[in-house]
PDB file of C-alpha atoms in Angstrom:
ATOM      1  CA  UNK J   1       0.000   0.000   0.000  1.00 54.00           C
ATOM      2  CA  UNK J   2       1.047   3.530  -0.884  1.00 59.00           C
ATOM      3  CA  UNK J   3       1.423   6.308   1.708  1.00 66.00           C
ATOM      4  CA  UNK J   4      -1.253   8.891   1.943  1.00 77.00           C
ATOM      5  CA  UNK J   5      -0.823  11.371   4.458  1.00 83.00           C
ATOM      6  CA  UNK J   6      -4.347  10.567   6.133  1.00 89.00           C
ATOM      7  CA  UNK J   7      -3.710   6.956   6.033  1.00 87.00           C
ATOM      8  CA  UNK J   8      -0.351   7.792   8.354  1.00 83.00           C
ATOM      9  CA  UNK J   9      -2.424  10.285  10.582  1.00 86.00           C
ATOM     10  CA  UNK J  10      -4.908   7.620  11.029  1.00 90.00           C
ATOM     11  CA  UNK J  11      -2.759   4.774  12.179  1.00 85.00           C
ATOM     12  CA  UNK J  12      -0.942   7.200  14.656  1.00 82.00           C
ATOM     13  CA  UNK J  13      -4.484   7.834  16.144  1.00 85.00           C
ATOM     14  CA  UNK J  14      -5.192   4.172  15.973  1.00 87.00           C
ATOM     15  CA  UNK J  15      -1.987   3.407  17.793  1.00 79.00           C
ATOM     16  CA  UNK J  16      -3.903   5.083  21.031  1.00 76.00           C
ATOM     17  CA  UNK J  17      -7.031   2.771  21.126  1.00 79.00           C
ATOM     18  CA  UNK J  18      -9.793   2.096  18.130  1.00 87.00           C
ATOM     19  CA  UNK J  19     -11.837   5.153  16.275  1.00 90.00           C
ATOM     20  CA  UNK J  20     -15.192   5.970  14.621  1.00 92.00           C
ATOM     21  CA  UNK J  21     -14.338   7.762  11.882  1.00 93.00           C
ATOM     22  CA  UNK J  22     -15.746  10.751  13.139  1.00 93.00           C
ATOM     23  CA  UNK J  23     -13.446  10.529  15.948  1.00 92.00           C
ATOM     24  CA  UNK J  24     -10.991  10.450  13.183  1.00 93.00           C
ATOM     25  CA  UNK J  25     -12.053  13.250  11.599  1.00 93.00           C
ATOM     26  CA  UNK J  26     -12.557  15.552  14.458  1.00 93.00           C
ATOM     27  CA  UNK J  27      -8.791  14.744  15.828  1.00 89.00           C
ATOM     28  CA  UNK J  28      -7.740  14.959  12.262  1.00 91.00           C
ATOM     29  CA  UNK J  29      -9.172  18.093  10.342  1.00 93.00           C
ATOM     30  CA  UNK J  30     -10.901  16.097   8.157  1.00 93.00           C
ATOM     31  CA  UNK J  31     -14.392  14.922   6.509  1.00 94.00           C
ATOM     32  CA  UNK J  32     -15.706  11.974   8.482  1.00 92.00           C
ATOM     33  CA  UNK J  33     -16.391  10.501   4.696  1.00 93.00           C
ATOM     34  CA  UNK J  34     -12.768  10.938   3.836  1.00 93.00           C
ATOM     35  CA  UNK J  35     -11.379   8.814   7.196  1.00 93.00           C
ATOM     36  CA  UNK J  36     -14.455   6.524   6.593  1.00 93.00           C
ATOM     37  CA  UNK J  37     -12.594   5.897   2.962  1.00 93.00           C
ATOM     38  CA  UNK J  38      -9.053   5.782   4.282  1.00 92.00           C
ATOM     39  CA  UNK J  39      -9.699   3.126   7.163  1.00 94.00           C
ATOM     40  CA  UNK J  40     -11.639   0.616   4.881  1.00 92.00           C
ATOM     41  CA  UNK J  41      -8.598   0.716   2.732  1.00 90.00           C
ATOM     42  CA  UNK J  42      -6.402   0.301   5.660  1.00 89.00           C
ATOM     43  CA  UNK J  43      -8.701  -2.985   6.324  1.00 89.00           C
ATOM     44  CA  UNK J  44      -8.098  -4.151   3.109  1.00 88.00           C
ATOM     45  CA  UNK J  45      -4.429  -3.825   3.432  1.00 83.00           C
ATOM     46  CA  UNK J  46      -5.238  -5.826   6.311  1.00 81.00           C
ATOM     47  CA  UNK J  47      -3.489  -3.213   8.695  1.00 83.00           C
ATOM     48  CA  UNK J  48      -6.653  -2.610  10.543  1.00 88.00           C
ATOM     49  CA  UNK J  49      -9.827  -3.677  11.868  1.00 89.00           C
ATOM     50  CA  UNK J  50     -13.322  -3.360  12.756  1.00 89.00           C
ATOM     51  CA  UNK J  51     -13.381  -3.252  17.417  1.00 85.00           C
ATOM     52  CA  UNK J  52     -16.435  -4.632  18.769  1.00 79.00           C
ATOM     53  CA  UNK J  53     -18.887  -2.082  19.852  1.00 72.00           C
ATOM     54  CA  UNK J  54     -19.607  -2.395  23.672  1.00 55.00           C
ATOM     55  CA  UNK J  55     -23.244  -2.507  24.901  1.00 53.00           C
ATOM     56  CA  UNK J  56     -24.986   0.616  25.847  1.00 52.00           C
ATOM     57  CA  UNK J  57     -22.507   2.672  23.649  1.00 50.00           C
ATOM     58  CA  UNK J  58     -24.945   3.320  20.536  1.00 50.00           C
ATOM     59  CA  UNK J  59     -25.819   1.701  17.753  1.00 48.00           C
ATOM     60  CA  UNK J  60     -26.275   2.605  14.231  1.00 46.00           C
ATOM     61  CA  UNK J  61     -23.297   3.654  12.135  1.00 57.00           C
ATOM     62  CA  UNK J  62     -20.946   3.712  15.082  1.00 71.00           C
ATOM     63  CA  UNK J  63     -17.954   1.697  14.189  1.00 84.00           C
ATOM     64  CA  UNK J  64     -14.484   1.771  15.671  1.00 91.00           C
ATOM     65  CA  UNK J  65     -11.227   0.540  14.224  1.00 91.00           C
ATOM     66  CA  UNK J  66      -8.576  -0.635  15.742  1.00 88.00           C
ATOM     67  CA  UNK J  67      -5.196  -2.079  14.679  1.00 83.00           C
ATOM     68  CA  UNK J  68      -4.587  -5.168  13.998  1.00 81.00           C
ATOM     69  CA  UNK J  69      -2.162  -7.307  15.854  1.00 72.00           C
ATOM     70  CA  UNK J  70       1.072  -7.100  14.765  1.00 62.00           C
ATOM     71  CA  UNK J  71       1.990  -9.736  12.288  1.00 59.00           C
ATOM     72  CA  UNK J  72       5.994 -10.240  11.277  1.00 59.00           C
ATOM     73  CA  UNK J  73       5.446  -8.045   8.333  1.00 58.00           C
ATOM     74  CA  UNK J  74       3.871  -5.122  10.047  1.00 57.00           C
ATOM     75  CA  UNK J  75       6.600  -5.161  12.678  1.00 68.00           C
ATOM     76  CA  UNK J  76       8.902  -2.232  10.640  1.00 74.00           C
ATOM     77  CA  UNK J  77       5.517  -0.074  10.500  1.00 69.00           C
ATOM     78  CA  UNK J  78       4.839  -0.620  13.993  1.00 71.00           C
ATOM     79  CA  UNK J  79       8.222   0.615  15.012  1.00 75.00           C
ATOM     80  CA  UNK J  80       7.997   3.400  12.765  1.00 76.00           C
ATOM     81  CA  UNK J  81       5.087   4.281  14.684  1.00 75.00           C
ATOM     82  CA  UNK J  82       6.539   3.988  18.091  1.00 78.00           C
ATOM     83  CA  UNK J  83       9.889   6.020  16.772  1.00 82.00           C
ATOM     84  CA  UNK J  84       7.602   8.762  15.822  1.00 81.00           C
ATOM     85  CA  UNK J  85       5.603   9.080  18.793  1.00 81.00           C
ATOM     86  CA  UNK J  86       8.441   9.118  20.538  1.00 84.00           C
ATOM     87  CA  UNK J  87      10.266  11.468  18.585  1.00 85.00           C
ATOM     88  CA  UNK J  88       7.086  13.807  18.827  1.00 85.00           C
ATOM     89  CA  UNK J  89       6.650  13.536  22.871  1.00 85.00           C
ATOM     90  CA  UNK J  90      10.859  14.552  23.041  1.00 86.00           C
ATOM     91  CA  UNK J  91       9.650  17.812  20.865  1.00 88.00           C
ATOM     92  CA  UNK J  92       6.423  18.587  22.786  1.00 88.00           C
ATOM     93  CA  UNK J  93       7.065  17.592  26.181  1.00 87.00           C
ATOM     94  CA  UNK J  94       7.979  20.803  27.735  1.00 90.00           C
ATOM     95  CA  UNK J  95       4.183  22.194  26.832  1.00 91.00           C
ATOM     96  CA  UNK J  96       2.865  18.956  28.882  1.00 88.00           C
ATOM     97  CA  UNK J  97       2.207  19.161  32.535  1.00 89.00           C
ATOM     98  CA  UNK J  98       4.888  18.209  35.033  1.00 87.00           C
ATOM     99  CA  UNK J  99       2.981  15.462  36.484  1.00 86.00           C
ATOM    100  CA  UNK J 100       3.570  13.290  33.164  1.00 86.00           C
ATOM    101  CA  UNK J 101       7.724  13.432  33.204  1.00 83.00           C
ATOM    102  CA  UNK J 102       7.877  10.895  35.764  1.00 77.00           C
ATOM    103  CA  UNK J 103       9.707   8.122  34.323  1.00 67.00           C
ATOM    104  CA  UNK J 104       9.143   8.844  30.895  1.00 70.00           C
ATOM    105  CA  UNK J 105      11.890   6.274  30.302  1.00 75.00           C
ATOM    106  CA  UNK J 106      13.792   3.502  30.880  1.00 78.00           C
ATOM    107  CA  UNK J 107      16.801   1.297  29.548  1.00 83.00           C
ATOM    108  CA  UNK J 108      18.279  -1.786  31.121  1.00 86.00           C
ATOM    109  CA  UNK J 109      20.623  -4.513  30.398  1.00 89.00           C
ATOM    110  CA  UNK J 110      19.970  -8.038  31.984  1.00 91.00           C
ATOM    111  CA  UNK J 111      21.855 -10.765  31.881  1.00 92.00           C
ATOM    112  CA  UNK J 112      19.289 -13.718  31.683  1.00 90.00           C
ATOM    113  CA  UNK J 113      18.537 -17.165  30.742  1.00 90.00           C
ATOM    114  CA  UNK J 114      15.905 -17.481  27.670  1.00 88.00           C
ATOM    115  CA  UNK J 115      13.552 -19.085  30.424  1.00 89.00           C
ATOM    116  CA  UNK J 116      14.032 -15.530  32.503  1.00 91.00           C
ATOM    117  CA  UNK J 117      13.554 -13.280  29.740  1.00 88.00           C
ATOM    118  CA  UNK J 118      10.644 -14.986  28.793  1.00 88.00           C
ATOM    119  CA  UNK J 119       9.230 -14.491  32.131  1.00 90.00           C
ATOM    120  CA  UNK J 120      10.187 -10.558  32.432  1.00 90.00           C
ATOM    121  CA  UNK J 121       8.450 -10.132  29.101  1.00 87.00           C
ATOM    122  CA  UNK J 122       5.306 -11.567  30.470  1.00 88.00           C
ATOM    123  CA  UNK J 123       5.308  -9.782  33.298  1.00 90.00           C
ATOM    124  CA  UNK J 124       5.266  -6.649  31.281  1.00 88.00           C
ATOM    125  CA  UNK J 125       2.939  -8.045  29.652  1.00 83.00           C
ATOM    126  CA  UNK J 126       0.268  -8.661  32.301  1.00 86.00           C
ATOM    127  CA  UNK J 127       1.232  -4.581  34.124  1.00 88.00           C
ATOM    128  CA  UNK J 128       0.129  -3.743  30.555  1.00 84.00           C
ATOM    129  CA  UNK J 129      -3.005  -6.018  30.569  1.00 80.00           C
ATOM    130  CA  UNK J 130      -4.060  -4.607  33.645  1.00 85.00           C
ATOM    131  CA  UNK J 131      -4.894  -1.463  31.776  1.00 83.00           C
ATOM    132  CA  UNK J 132      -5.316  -2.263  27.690  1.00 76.00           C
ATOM    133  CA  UNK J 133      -8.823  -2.794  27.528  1.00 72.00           C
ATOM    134  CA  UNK J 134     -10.090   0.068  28.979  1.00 74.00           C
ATOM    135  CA  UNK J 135     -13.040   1.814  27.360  1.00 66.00           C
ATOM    136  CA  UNK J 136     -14.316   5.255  27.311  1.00 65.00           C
ATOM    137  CA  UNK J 137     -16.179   4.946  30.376  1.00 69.00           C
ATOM    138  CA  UNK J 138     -13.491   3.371  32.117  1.00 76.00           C
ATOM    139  CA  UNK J 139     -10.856   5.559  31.923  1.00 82.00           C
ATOM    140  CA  UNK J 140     -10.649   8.379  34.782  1.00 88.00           C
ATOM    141  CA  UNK J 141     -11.263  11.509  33.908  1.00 85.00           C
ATOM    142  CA  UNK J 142      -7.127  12.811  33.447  1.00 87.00           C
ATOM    143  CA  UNK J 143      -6.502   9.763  31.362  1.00 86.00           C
ATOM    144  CA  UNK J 144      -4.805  10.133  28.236  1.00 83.00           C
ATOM    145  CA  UNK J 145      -2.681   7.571  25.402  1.00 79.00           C
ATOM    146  CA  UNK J 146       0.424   6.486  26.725  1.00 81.00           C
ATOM    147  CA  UNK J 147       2.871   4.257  24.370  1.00 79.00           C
ATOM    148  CA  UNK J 148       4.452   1.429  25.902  1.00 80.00           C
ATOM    149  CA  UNK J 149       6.890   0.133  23.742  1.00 80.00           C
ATOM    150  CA  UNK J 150       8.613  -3.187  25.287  1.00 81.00           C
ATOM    151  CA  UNK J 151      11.406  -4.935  23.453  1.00 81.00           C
ATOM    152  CA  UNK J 152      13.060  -7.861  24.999  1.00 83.00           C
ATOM    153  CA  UNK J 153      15.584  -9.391  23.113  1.00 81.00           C
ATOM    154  CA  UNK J 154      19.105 -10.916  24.056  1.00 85.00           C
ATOM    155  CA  UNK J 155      22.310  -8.699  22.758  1.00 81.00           C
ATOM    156  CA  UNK J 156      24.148 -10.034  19.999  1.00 78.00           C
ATOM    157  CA  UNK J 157      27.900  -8.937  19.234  1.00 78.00           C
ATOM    158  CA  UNK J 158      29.017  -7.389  16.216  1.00 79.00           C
ATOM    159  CA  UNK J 159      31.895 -10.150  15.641  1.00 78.00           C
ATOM    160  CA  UNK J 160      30.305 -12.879  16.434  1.00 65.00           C
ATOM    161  CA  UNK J 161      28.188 -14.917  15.118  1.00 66.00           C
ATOM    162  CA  UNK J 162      24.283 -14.975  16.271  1.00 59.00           C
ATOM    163  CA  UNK J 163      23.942 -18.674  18.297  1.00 55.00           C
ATOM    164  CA  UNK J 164      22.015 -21.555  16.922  1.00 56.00           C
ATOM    165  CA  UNK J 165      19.134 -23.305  18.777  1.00 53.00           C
ATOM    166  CA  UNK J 166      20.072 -26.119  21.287  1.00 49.00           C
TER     167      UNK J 166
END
């Protein structure tokens, strides 16, 4: 698929939880038609999806999106994404409030076994659980997206070769 400047804007929003389009369009600038266009050709790229509609929130032609999960070949988008997020809360932080710079980061290196590395990327896992399906109505009132981007993966060195399976 060929970029389109509404098709980026609209899986940047979709990163943060699914849309109607007219939740697209209002965040975006644009004609509820036009995101309505864009996100059923982002479907049939097969780089998003229709999010079940929760009972008691309307009916009608209310429809969110939401991202599909990541599949190997939507991993280099997907980081994309995350880079640019990134890159954009580095540029716009200082207009944020305070209360949102608390550990805005964090980098470690662990030396673990593949059984322990599997287990600290579950845990992350289930902290992020805790909090991923939360609706509308769910979220308190000073709630807003936050990215959590987790990558566990053992360090290879330059020189030497990467190690085959046991």
């Amino acid at each position: 698929m060929e970029d389109h400047p509404i098709r980026d804007a609209l899986l940047g929003l979709l990163a943060n939880g699914p849309v109607t389009a007219n939740q697209a369009a209002r965040e975006l600038g644009e004609s509820s038609g036009s995101c309505s266009f864009h996100l059923r050709q982002l479907a049939r790229a097969g780089l998003v999806e229709e999010a079940p509609v929760l009972p008691g929130s309307g009916s009608g032609r209310r429809r969110p999106w939401r991202l599909r999960p990541a599949e190997p070949e939507l991993t280099p988008l997907l980081r994309e994404l995350e880079d640019e997020g990134y890159r954009r809360w580095i540029a716009g932080r200082d207009a944020v409030d305070r209360r949102w710079h608390a550990d805005d980061a964090a980098s470690h290196v662990l030396w673990l076994t593949p059984a322990e590395m599997a287990e600290v990327a579950a845990a992350v896992r289930a902290v992020a659980d805790r909090y991923a399906h939360r609706e509308n109505a769910d979220r308190p009132a000073d709630a807003r997206p936050v990215a959590l981007v987790s990558r566990v993966f053992p360090l290879l060195s330059p020189t030497d070769p990467a190690e085959k399976s046991s």
